[in-house]
Each structure stands twice: as structure tokens, then as C-alpha cells.
Coordinates of N, CA and C in Angstrom, one line a residue:
M1 N 84.1 85.8 97.4 CA 85.1 85.6 98.4 C 85.0 86.6 99.5
A2 N 85.0 86.2 100.7 CA 84.8 87.1 101.8 C 85.8 86.8 102.9
E3 N 87.1 86.5 102.5 CA 88.1 86.2 103.6 C 88.5 87.4 104.4
F4 N 88.1 88.6 103.9 CA 88.4 89.8 104.6 C 87.3 90.4 105.5
D5 N 86.2 89.6 105.6 CA 85.1 90.1 106.4 C 85.5 90.4 107.8
G6 N 85.2 91.6 108.3 CA 85.5 92.0 109.6 C 86.9 92.6 109.8
L7 N 87.7 92.6 108.7 CA 89.1 93.1 108.8 C 89.1 94.5 108.4
R8 N 90.1 95.3 108.9 CA 90.3 96.7 108.6 C 91.7 96.9 107.9
A9 N 91.7 97.6 106.8 CA 92.9 97.7 106.0 C 93.2 99.2 105.8
L10 N 94.5 99.6 105.8 CA 94.9 100.9 105.4 C 95.9 100.7 104.2
V11 N 95.6 101.4 103.2 CA 96.4 101.4 101.9 C 97.0 102.8 101.7
T12 N 98.3 102.9 101.6 CA 98.9 104.2 101.3 C 99.0 104.3 99.8
G13 N 99.1 105.5 99.3 CA 99.0 105.7 97.9 C 97.8 105.1 97.2
G14 N 96.7 105.2 98.0 CA 95.4 104.6 97.5 C 94.6 105.5 96.6
G15 N 95.2 106.6 96.2 CA 94.4 107.5 95.3 C 94.4 107.1 93.9
S16 N 95.3 106.3 93.4 CA 95.3 105.9 92.0 C 96.1 104.6 91.8
G17 N 96.2 104.1 90.6 CA 97.0 103.0 90.2 C 96.9 101.8 91.1
I18 N 98.0 101.2 91.5 CA 98.0 99.9 92.2 C 97.3 100.1 93.6
G19 N 97.5 101.2 94.2 CA 96.9 101.5 95.5 C 95.4 101.5 95.4
L20 N 94.8 102.2 94.4 CA 93.4 102.3 94.3 C 92.8 100.9 93.9
A21 N 93.5 100.2 93.0 CA 93.1 98.8 92.7 C 93.1 97.9 93.9
T22 N 94.1 98.0 94.8 CA 94.2 97.2 96.0 C 93.0 97.5 96.9
A23 N 92.8 98.8 97.2 CA 91.7 99.2 98.1 C 90.4 98.7 97.6
T24 N 90.2 98.8 96.3 CA 88.9 98.4 95.7 C 88.7 96.9 95.9
L25 N 89.8 96.1 95.6 CA 89.7 94.6 95.7 C 89.5 94.2 97.2
L26 N 90.2 94.8 98.1 CA 90.0 94.4 99.5 C 88.6 94.7 100.0
A27 N 88.1 95.9 99.5 CA 86.7 96.2 99.9 C 85.7 95.3 99.3
E28 N 85.9 94.9 98.0 CA 85.0 93.9 97.4 C 85.0 92.6 98.1
R29 N 86.1 92.2 98.8 CA 86.3 90.9 99.5 C 85.9 91.1 100.9
G30 N 85.3 92.2 101.3 CA 84.8 92.3 102.7 C 85.5 93.2 103.7
A31 N 86.6 93.7 103.3 CA 87.4 94.6 104.3 C 86.8 96.0 104.4
R32 N 86.9 96.6 105.5 CA 86.7 98.0 105.6 C 88.1 98.7 105.3
V33 N 88.1 99.7 104.4 CA 89.4 100.2 103.9 C 89.5 101.7 104.1
A34 N 90.7 102.1 104.5 CA 91.0 103.5 104.5 C 92.2 103.7 103.5
C35 N 92.1 104.8 102.8 CA 93.2 105.2 101.8 C 93.9 106.4 102.4
L36 N 95.2 106.3 102.5 CA 96.1 107.4 102.9 C 96.8 107.9 101.6
D37 N 96.6 109.1 101.3 CA 97.2 109.7 100.1 C 97.2 111.2 100.2
I38 N 98.0 111.8 99.3 CA 97.9 113.3 99.3 C 96.7 113.8 98.4
N39 N 96.2 112.8 97.6 CA 95.0 113.1 96.8 C 93.9 112.2 97.1
A40 N 92.7 112.6 96.8 CA 91.5 111.8 97.0 C 91.5 110.6 96.1
S41 N 90.9 109.5 96.6 CA 90.9 108.2 95.9 C 89.7 108.2 94.9
G42 N 88.6 108.9 95.3 CA 87.4 108.8 94.6 C 86.6 107.6 94.8
G43 N 87.0 106.7 95.7 CA 86.3 105.5 96.0 C 85.5 105.6 97.3
P44 N 84.8 104.5 97.6 CA 83.9 104.5 98.8 C 84.8 104.1 100.0
F45 N 85.8 104.8 100.3 CA 86.7 104.4 101.4 C 86.8 105.6 102.4
V46 N 87.3 105.2 103.6 CA 87.7 106.2 104.5 C 88.9 106.9 104.0
E47 N 88.9 108.2 103.8 CA 90.0 108.9 103.2 C 90.8 109.7 104.3
V48 N 92.1 109.6 104.4 CA 92.9 110.3 105.3 C 94.1 110.9 104.4
R49 N 94.2 112.2 104.5 CA 95.2 112.9 103.7 C 96.5 113.0 104.5
A50 N 97.6 112.7 103.8 CA 99.0 112.9 104.4 C 100.0 112.7 103.4
D51 N 101.1 113.4 103.6 CA 102.3 113.2 102.8 C 103.2 112.3 103.6
V52 N 103.7 111.2 103.1 CA 104.4 110.2 103.8 C 105.8 110.7 104.3
T53 N 106.2 111.9 103.8 CA 107.4 112.4 104.3 C 107.3 113.3 105.5
D54 N 106.0 113.5 105.9 CA 105.7 114.3 107.1 C 105.3 113.4 108.3
E55 N 106.2 113.2 109.2 CA 105.9 112.2 110.3 C 104.7 112.6 111.1
E56 N 104.6 113.9 111.5 CA 103.4 114.3 112.3 C 102.1 114.0 111.5
A57 N 102.1 114.4 110.3 CA 100.9 114.2 109.5 C 100.6 112.7 109.3
V58 N 101.6 111.9 109.1 CA 101.4 110.4 109.0 C 100.8 109.8 110.3
R59 N 101.4 110.2 111.4 CA 100.9 109.7 112.7 C 99.4 110.1 112.9
A60 N 99.1 111.3 112.6 CA 97.7 111.8 112.7 C 96.8 111.0 111.8
A61 N 97.2 110.8 110.6 CA 96.4 110.2 109.6 C 96.1 108.7 109.9
V62 N 97.2 108.0 110.4 CA 97.0 106.6 110.7 C 96.1 106.5 111.9
S63 N 96.3 107.4 112.9 CA 95.4 107.4 114.1 C 93.9 107.6 113.7
R64 N 93.7 108.6 112.8 CA 92.3 108.8 112.3 C 91.7 107.6 111.6
A65 N 92.6 107.0 110.7 CA 92.1 105.8 110.0 C 91.7 104.7 111.0
A66 N 92.6 104.4 112.0 CA 92.3 103.3 112.9 C 91.1 103.7 113.8
E67 N 90.9 104.9 114.1 CA 89.7 105.3 114.9 C 88.4 105.1 114.1
Q68 N 88.5 105.5 112.8 CA 87.2 105.4 112.0 C 86.9 104.0 111.6
L69 N 88.0 103.2 111.4 CA 87.8 101.7 111.1 C 87.5 100.9 112.3
G70 N 87.9 101.4 113.5 CA 87.8 100.6 114.7 C 89.0 99.7 114.9
G71 N 90.1 100.0 114.3 CA 91.3 99.3 114.5 C 92.0 99.0 113.1
L72 N 93.1 98.3 113.1 CA 93.8 98.0 111.9 C 94.3 96.5 111.9
D73 N 94.0 95.8 110.9 CA 94.5 94.5 110.7 C 95.6 94.4 109.6
I74 N 95.4 95.2 108.6 CA 96.2 95.1 107.4 C 96.8 96.5 107.0
L75 N 98.1 96.5 106.7 CA 98.7 97.7 106.2 C 99.4 97.4 104.9
V76 N 99.0 98.2 103.9 CA 99.6 98.1 102.5 C 100.4 99.3 102.3
N77 N 101.7 99.2 102.3 CA 102.7 100.3 102.1 C 102.9 100.4 100.6
N78 N 102.1 101.2 99.9 CA 102.2 101.3 98.5 C 102.6 102.6 98.0
A79 N 102.6 103.7 98.8 CA 102.9 105.0 98.3 C 104.4 105.0 97.8
G80 N 104.6 105.6 96.7 CA 106.0 105.7 96.2 C 106.0 106.6 95.0
I81 N 107.3 107.0 94.6 CA 107.5 107.8 93.4 C 108.6 107.2 92.6
G82 N 108.7 107.5 91.4 CA 109.7 107.0 90.5 C 110.8 107.9 90.2
A83 N 111.9 107.5 89.5 CA 113.0 108.3 89.1 C 113.7 107.6 87.9
A84 N 114.1 108.4 87.0 CA 114.8 107.8 85.8 C 116.2 108.4 85.8
G85 N 117.2 107.6 85.3 CA 118.5 108.1 85.2 C 119.6 107.1 85.7
T86 N 120.8 107.4 85.3 CA 121.9 106.6 85.9 C 122.3 107.1 87.2
V87 N 123.3 106.6 87.8 CA 123.7 107.0 89.2 C 124.2 108.4 89.2
E88 N 124.6 109.0 88.1 CA 125.1 110.4 88.1 C 124.1 111.4 87.5
D89 N 122.9 110.9 87.1 CA 122.0 111.8 86.4 C 121.1 112.6 87.4
N90 N 120.7 111.9 88.5 CA 119.8 112.5 89.4 C 120.6 113.4 90.4
S91 N 120.0 114.5 90.8 CA 120.7 115.4 91.8 C 120.6 114.8 93.2
Y92 N 121.5 115.2 94.1 CA 121.4 114.7 95.4 C 120.1 115.0 96.1
E93 N 119.5 116.2 95.7 CA 118.2 116.5 96.2 C 117.1 115.5 95.8
E94 N 117.2 115.0 94.6 CA 116.3 114.0 94.1 C 116.5 112.7 94.8
W95 N 117.8 112.3 95.0 CA 118.1 111.1 95.7 C 117.5 111.2 97.1
S96 N 117.6 112.3 97.8 CA 117.0 112.4 99.1 C 115.5 112.3 99.1
R97 N 114.9 113.0 98.1 CA 113.5 113.0 98.0 C 112.9 111.6 97.8
V98 N 113.5 110.9 96.8 CA 112.9 109.6 96.4 C 113.1 108.6 97.6
L99 N 114.3 108.6 98.2 CA 114.5 107.7 99.4 C 113.6 108.1 100.5
D100 N 113.3 109.4 100.7 CA 112.5 109.8 101.8 C 111.0 109.3 101.6
V101 N 110.5 109.3 100.3 CA 109.2 108.9 100.1 C 109.2 107.3 100.1
N102 N 110.0 106.7 99.3 CA 109.9 105.3 99.0 C 110.4 104.4 100.2
V103 N 111.4 104.9 100.9 CA 111.9 104.0 102.0 C 111.4 104.6 103.4
L104 N 111.8 105.8 103.7 CA 111.4 106.4 105.0 C 109.8 106.5 105.1
G105 N 109.2 106.7 104.0 CA 107.7 106.7 104.0 C 107.1 105.4 104.5
V106 N 107.7 104.3 104.1 CA 107.3 103.0 104.7 C 107.6 102.9 106.2
V107 N 108.8 103.4 106.5 CA 109.1 103.4 108.0 C 108.1 104.2 108.8
R108 N 107.8 105.4 108.3 CA 106.9 106.3 109.1 C 105.5 105.7 109.3
V109 N 105.0 105.2 108.2 CA 103.6 104.7 108.3 C 103.6 103.4 109.1
T110 N 104.6 102.5 108.9 CA 104.6 101.3 109.7 C 104.8 101.6 111.2
R111 N 105.6 102.5 111.5 CA 105.8 102.8 113.0 C 104.5 103.3 113.6
A112 N 103.8 104.1 112.8 CA 102.5 104.6 113.3 C 101.5 103.5 113.4
A113 N 101.5 102.5 112.5 CA 100.5 101.5 112.5 C 100.8 100.3 113.4
L114 N 102.0 100.1 113.8 CA 102.3 98.9 114.6 C 101.6 98.8 115.9
P115 N 101.4 99.8 116.7 CA 100.6 99.6 117.9 C 99.2 99.1 117.6
H116 N 98.6 99.5 116.5 CA 97.2 99.0 116.2 C 97.3 97.6 115.7
L117 N 98.3 97.3 114.8 CA 98.4 95.9 114.3 C 98.7 94.9 115.4
R118 N 99.4 95.3 116.4 CA 99.7 94.3 117.5 C 98.4 93.9 118.2
R119 N 97.4 94.6 118.1 CA 96.1 94.2 118.7 C 95.2 93.3 117.8
S120 N 95.7 93.0 116.6 CA 95.0 92.2 115.6 C 95.3 90.8 115.7
A121 N 94.3 89.9 115.5 CA 94.6 88.5 115.4 C 95.0 88.0 114.0
H122 N 94.9 88.9 113.0 CA 95.3 88.6 111.6 C 96.1 89.7 111.0
A123 N 97.1 90.2 111.7 CA 97.9 91.3 111.3 C 98.8 91.0 110.1
A124 N 98.8 91.8 109.1 CA 99.7 91.6 107.9 C 100.1 93.0 107.4
I125 N 101.3 93.0 107.0 CA 101.9 94.2 106.2 C 102.3 93.7 104.9
V126 N 102.0 94.4 103.8 CA 102.4 94.1 102.5 C 103.1 95.4 101.9
N127 N 104.3 95.3 101.5 CA 105.0 96.4 100.9 C 105.1 96.3 99.4
T128 N 104.8 97.4 98.7 CA 105.0 97.3 97.2 C 106.4 97.6 96.9
C129 N 107.1 96.6 96.4 CA 108.5 96.7 96.0 C 108.5 96.8 94.5
S130 N 109.5 96.1 93.8 CA 109.6 96.2 92.4 C 110.6 95.1 91.9
I131 N 110.4 94.7 90.6 CA 111.4 93.9 89.9 C 112.7 94.6 89.9
A132 N 112.7 95.9 90.0 CA 114.0 96.7 90.0 C 114.8 96.4 91.2
A133 N 114.3 95.7 92.2 CA 115.0 95.3 93.4 C 116.0 94.1 93.1
T134 N 115.6 93.4 92.1 CA 116.4 92.1 91.8 C 116.9 92.0 90.4
A135 N 116.5 92.9 89.5 CA 117.0 92.9 88.1 C 117.6 94.3 87.8
G136 N 118.8 94.2 87.2 CA 119.4 95.5 86.8 C 118.8 96.1 85.6
L137 N 118.0 97.2 85.8 CA 117.3 97.8 84.7 C 118.0 99.1 84.3
P138 N 118.1 99.4 83.0 CA 118.8 100.7 82.7 C 118.0 101.9 83.1
Q139 N 118.7 103.0 83.4 CA 118.1 104.3 83.7 C 117.2 104.2 85.0
R140 N 117.5 103.3 85.9 CA 116.7 103.2 87.1 C 117.6 103.1 88.4
A141 N 118.8 103.8 88.4 CA 119.7 103.6 89.5 C 119.0 104.0 90.9
L142 N 118.5 105.2 90.9 CA 117.9 105.7 92.2 C 116.7 104.9 92.5
Y143 N 115.8 104.7 91.6 CA 114.6 103.9 91.9 C 114.9 102.5 92.3
S144 N 115.9 101.9 91.7 CA 116.3 100.5 92.1 C 116.9 100.5 93.5
A145 N 117.7 101.5 93.8 CA 118.2 101.6 95.2 C 117.1 101.6 96.2
S146 N 116.1 102.4 95.9 CA 115.0 102.5 96.9 C 114.2 101.2 97.0
K147 N 114.0 100.5 95.9 CA 113.2 99.3 96.0 C 114.1 98.1 96.6
G148 N 115.4 98.1 96.3 CA 116.2 97.2 96.9 C 116.2 97.3 98.4
A149 N 116.2 98.5 98.9 CA 116.0 98.8 100.3 C 114.7 98.2 100.9
I150 N 113.6 98.4 100.1 CA 112.3 97.9 100.6 C 112.3 96.4 100.7
Q151 N 112.9 95.7 99.7 CA 113.0 94.2 99.8 C 113.7 93.8 101.1
S152 N 114.9 94.4 101.3 CA 115.6 94.0 102.5 C 114.9 94.4 103.8
L153 N 114.3 95.5 103.8 CA 113.5 96.0 104.9 C 112.3 95.0 105.2
T154 N 111.7 94.5 104.1 CA 110.6 93.6 104.3 C 111.1 92.3 105.1
L155 N 112.2 91.8 104.7 CA 112.8 90.6 105.4 C 113.1 90.9 106.8
A156 N 113.7 92.0 107.1 CA 114.1 92.4 108.5 C 112.8 92.6 109.3
M157 N 111.8 93.2 108.8 CA 110.6 93.4 109.5 C 109.8 92.1 109.8
A158 N 109.9 91.2 108.8 CA 109.2 89.9 109.0 C 109.9 89.2 110.1
A159 N 111.2 89.2 110.2 CA 111.9 88.6 111.4 C 111.6 89.3 112.7
D160 N 111.5 90.6 112.7 CA 111.3 91.3 113.9 C 109.9 91.1 114.5
H161 N 108.9 90.9 113.6 CA 107.6 91.0 114.1 C 106.8 89.7 114.0
I162 N 107.5 88.6 113.6 CA 106.8 87.3 113.5 C 106.2 86.8 114.8
R163 N 107.0 87.0 115.9 CA 106.5 86.6 117.2 C 105.5 87.5 117.8
E164 N 105.2 88.6 117.2 CA 104.1 89.4 117.6 C 102.8 89.1 116.8
G165 N 103.0 88.1 115.9 CA 101.8 87.7 115.1 C 101.6 88.6 113.9
I166 N 102.6 89.3 113.5 CA 102.5 90.2 112.3 C 103.3 89.7 111.2
R167 N 102.6 89.3 110.1 CA 103.3 88.9 108.9 C 103.7 90.0 108.0
V168 N 104.9 89.9 107.4 CA 105.4 91.0 106.5 C 105.9 90.4 105.2
N169 N 105.3 90.9 104.1 CA 105.7 90.4 102.8 C 105.8 91.6 101.8
C170 N 106.3 91.3 100.6 CA 106.2 92.4 99.6 C 105.9 91.8 98.2
V171 N 105.4 92.6 97.4 CA 105.1 92.2 96.0 C 106.2 93.0 95.1
N172 N 106.6 92.3 94.1 CA 107.6 92.9 93.1 C 107.0 92.9 91.7
P173 N 106.3 94.0 91.4 CA 105.7 94.1 90.1 C 106.8 94.4 89.0
G174 N 106.5 93.9 87.8 CA 107.3 94.3 86.7 C 106.8 95.7 86.3
T175 N 107.1 96.1 85.1 CA 106.6 97.4 84.6 C 105.1 97.4 84.5
A176 N 104.5 98.2 85.3 CA 103.0 98.2 85.4 C 102.4 99.4 84.6
D177 N 101.2 99.2 84.2 CA 100.4 100.2 83.5 C 99.8 101.1 84.5
T178 N 100.6 102.0 85.0 CA 100.2 103.0 86.1 C 100.3 104.4 85.6
P179 N 99.8 105.4 86.3 CA 99.9 106.8 85.9 C 101.4 107.2 85.8
W180 N 102.3 106.7 86.7 CA 103.7 107.1 86.6 C 104.3 106.6 85.3
V181 N 104.1 105.4 84.9 CA 104.6 104.9 83.7 C 104.0 105.6 82.5
R182 N 102.7 105.9 82.5 CA 102.1 106.7 81.4 C 102.8 108.1 81.3
R183 N 103.1 108.7 82.4 CA 103.8 110.0 82.4 C 105.2 109.9 81.7
L184 N 105.9 108.8 82.1 CA 107.2 108.6 81.4 C 107.0 108.4 79.9
L185 N 106.0 107.7 79.5 CA 105.8 107.5 78.1 C 105.4 108.8 77.4
D186 N 104.7 109.6 78.1 CA 104.2 110.9 77.5 C 105.4 111.8 77.1
V187 N 106.5 111.8 77.9 CA 107.6 112.7 77.7 C 108.7 112.0 76.9
A188 N 108.5 110.7 76.5 CA 109.5 110.0 75.7 C 109.6 110.6 74.3
E189 N 110.7 110.5 73.6 CA 110.9 111.0 72.3 C 109.9 110.3 71.3
D190 N 109.8 109.0 71.5 CA 108.9 108.2 70.7 C 108.0 107.4 71.7
P191 N 106.9 107.9 72.2 CA 106.1 107.1 73.2 C 105.7 105.7 72.7
A192 N 105.4 105.5 71.5 CA 105.0 104.2 71.0 C 106.1 103.2 71.0
A193 N 107.3 103.7 70.6 CA 108.5 102.8 70.6 C 108.9 102.5 72.0
E194 N 108.8 103.5 72.9 CA 109.2 103.3 74.3 C 108.3 102.3 75.0
R195 N 107.0 102.4 74.7 CA 106.0 101.4 75.3 C 106.3 100.0 74.8
A196 N 106.6 99.9 73.5 CA 106.9 98.6 72.9 C 108.1 98.0 73.5
A197 N 109.1 98.8 73.8 CA 110.3 98.3 74.5 C 110.0 97.8 75.9
L198 N 109.2 98.5 76.6 CA 108.8 98.1 78.0 C 108.0 96.8 77.9
E199 N 107.1 96.7 77.0 CA 106.3 95.5 76.9 C 107.2 94.3 76.5
N200 N 108.1 94.5 75.6 CA 108.9 93.4 75.0 C 109.9 92.8 76.0
R201 N 110.3 93.6 77.0 CA 111.3 93.1 78.0 C 110.6 92.2 79.0
Q202 N 109.3 92.1 79.0 CA 108.5 91.2 79.9 C 108.1 90.0 79.0
P203 N 108.4 88.8 79.4 CA 108.1 87.6 78.6 C 106.7 87.5 78.1
T204 N 105.7 88.0 78.9 CA 104.3 88.0 78.5 C 104.1 88.9 77.3
G205 N 105.0 89.9 77.1 CA 104.8 90.8 75.9 C 103.9 92.0 76.2
R206 N 103.6 92.2 77.5 CA 102.7 93.3 77.8 C 103.0 93.8 79.2
L207 N 102.5 95.0 79.5 CA 102.7 95.6 80.9 C 101.8 94.8 81.9
V208 N 102.3 94.8 83.1 CA 101.5 94.3 84.2 C 100.3 95.2 84.5
S209 N 99.2 94.7 84.8 CA 98.0 95.6 85.2 C 97.9 95.8 86.7
A210 N 97.4 96.9 87.0 CA 97.2 97.2 88.5 C 96.4 96.2 89.2
P211 N 95.3 95.7 88.6 CA 94.5 94.7 89.3 C 95.2 93.4 89.5
E212 N 96.2 93.1 88.6 CA 97.0 91.8 88.8 C 97.9 92.0 90.1
V213 N 98.5 93.2 90.2 CA 99.3 93.4 91.4 C 98.4 93.4 92.7
A214 N 97.2 94.0 92.6 CA 96.3 94.1 93.7 C 95.9 92.7 94.1
A215 N 95.7 91.8 93.2 CA 95.4 90.4 93.6 C 96.5 89.7 94.3
A216 N 97.7 90.0 94.0 CA 98.9 89.4 94.7 C 99.0 90.0 96.1
I217 N 98.7 91.3 96.2 CA 98.7 92.0 97.5 C 97.6 91.4 98.4
A218 N 96.4 91.2 97.8 CA 95.3 90.6 98.6 C 95.7 89.2 99.1
Y219 N 96.3 88.4 98.3 CA 96.7 87.1 98.7 C 97.6 87.2 99.9
L220 N 98.7 88.0 99.9 CA 99.6 88.1 101.0 C 99.0 88.7 102.2
A221 N 98.0 89.5 102.1 CA 97.3 90.2 103.2 C 96.3 89.3 103.8
S222 N 95.8 88.3 103.1 CA 94.7 87.4 103.6 C 95.1 86.5 104.7
P223 N 94.2 86.3 105.7 CA 94.4 85.3 106.7 C 94.6 83.9 106.1
L224 N 94.2 83.7 104.9 CA 94.4 82.4 104.2 C 95.9 82.1 103.9
A225 N 96.7 83.2 103.9 CA 98.1 83.1 103.7 C 98.8 83.2 105.1
G226 N 98.3 82.6 106.1 CA 98.8 82.8 107.4 C 100.2 82.2 107.7
S227 N 100.6 81.3 106.8 CA 102.0 80.8 106.9 C 103.0 81.4 105.9
T228 N 102.6 82.5 105.3 CA 103.5 83.2 104.4 C 104.0 84.5 105.0
T229 N 105.3 84.5 105.2 CA 105.9 85.8 105.7 C 107.3 85.8 105.3
G230 N 107.8 87.0 105.1 CA 109.2 87.2 104.6 C 109.4 86.9 103.2
M231 N 108.3 87.0 102.4 CA 108.4 86.6 101.0 C 108.3 87.8 100.0
A232 N 108.9 87.7 98.9 CA 108.8 88.7 97.8 C 108.1 87.9 96.6
L233 N 106.9 88.3 96.3 CA 106.1 87.7 95.3 C 106.2 88.5 94.0
A234 N 106.8 87.9 93.0 CA 107.0 88.6 91.7 C 105.7 88.6 90.9
V235 N 105.3 89.7 90.4 CA 104.1 89.9 89.5 C 104.7 90.7 88.3
D236 N 105.5 90.0 87.5 CA 106.4 90.7 86.6 C 106.3 90.2 85.1
G237 N 105.3 89.4 84.8 CA 105.3 88.9 83.5 C 106.4 87.9 83.1
G238 N 107.0 87.3 84.2 CA 108.1 86.4 84.0 C 109.5 86.9 83.9
M239 N 109.6 88.2 84.2 CA 110.9 88.9 84.1 C 112.0 88.3 85.0
Q240 N 111.6 87.9 86.2 CA 112.5 87.5 87.2 C 113.1 86.1 86.9
G241 N 112.3 85.2 86.4 CA 112.7 83.8 86.3 C 112.9 83.3 84.9
L242 N 112.3 83.9 83.8 CA 112.3 83.3 82.5 C 113.4 84.0 81.6
R243 N 114.0 83.1 80.8 CA 114.9 83.6 79.8 C 114.5 83.0 78.4
L244 N 113.8 83.8 77.6 CA 113.3 83.3 76.4 C 114.3 83.5 75.2
R245 N 114.2 82.7 74.3 CA 115.0 82.9 73.0 C 114.4 84.1 72.3
P246 N 115.2 84.8 71.6 CA 114.7 85.9 70.8 C 113.7 85.4 69.8
R247 N 112.7 86.3 69.4 CA 111.7 85.9 68.4 C 112.4 85.7 67.1
S248 N 112.1 84.6 66.4 CA 112.7 84.4 65.1 C 111.9 85.1 64.0

């Protein structure tokens, strides 16, 4: 498949997990790819370092990526961090930090990328959201608030930029087998039991894989999806729509 031949993509949070899987898949399908992250991706990509909470660093990094790629056609806003706890468990400092990364990080990178995307004939933005935006999950108050904001922001951006030829969509993964989830499991009282609980709440009975989310991002970013905008694509093992009977 080479639907991305000649296209230039910037993936934030491209150093690991879903971001690295996405950058790898886009490159395999013909795109030239830059990864924006605070850590190196280790892949054959243009690498630009930046913390998405630093507006000056973000603008410089996006500018470098566009210069080295010769422009931008695709932006994947994937950088984000997690948080566990109820509404009263996380400090106000952590609330500010998570919202700064997960929500304002998308704002900063998108604002820096829009001038380049407006010059593209196949401009697309894909935001990594979460099933936490639409399902009430225990111990995820702060994280859910940040991802709910991203889903609403995706719709607003899609409306704002459709007449500029820029499509905007998001993916809503279920619990994915990523470094952050593995760190959560490592500090759990019973990691095996906690993993089993996470797997069992998804109808497929397993965690979502990073390549599966990357495939959904690639679909939304592709020119072949030219009539798809303002959509949230669930990649969640059936969590959003299925209600199975308990196992007998």
C-alpha cells in the first residue's frame, strides 16, 4: 500500500508506544515522517525534540520538521500522559500538568502546524483520544476529563477547518498495551490480577495493541478517507458498543 507516497507526516509522542507504531506504519506506506518527542524514537525518522508544554520549543520543532520534510500534510497529535485516581485524589498541580500536556499540548502543536497544513492538498489531523472520553472508568477522573476535552476539541476543529481543506478526526483506543499501562501494572499490588481485570473489561478479552491503533490513525490520515472528518473511531475491543452477558 502506498497511499502516503509523497506525503509528509508529523507524529507527536513518536518515541514509543502508539506514536512509534504510527510513525513506522506511515513510513512503511510511503510517507516521510518526523517524530516530535522529548525522547528519541530510535526509528528511521526525522527527529525533533520538544516538550509539548513549551510553546517556543514546539514552534521551533514543528518549523524544523516542516523544513526537513519539505512541508506538512499530516499531523498526528499523540503525545500525552496518564493519571490515576478519583476527582479528589490528584493534586491541583497534577490536574494542571495533565491538562497542559494532553489538551494544551494538542493546541500548541496544531497552532504551529496549521500554516503548513493549509498549503497541503491532502491535509489531515488525527488526535489520539480514548475510550475514557465516552465511558465512565473508575480511577480515571483527571485522565477522562482531558480526553473528553480532546474529543470535543476534535469536533470543533473539524468544523473550523473543513473549508480550508483540513480534515480532523480522532481515535478512541481502549486500554492499550503501552509503556504507560505497563508502568501502572508494575506498581499494582497484584500486577497479574490487575492485567486480567483490564483485559476482561474489553469484550475481546485482551488489551488493544499499538499497531491496531496505528492502523486506525493511518486510515483517518489517508487521502483515501477524504470524506471522513469530525469522527471518533473506537479501537477498543468492543467496549463502546457491546454489552456481553457474564461468562457462565
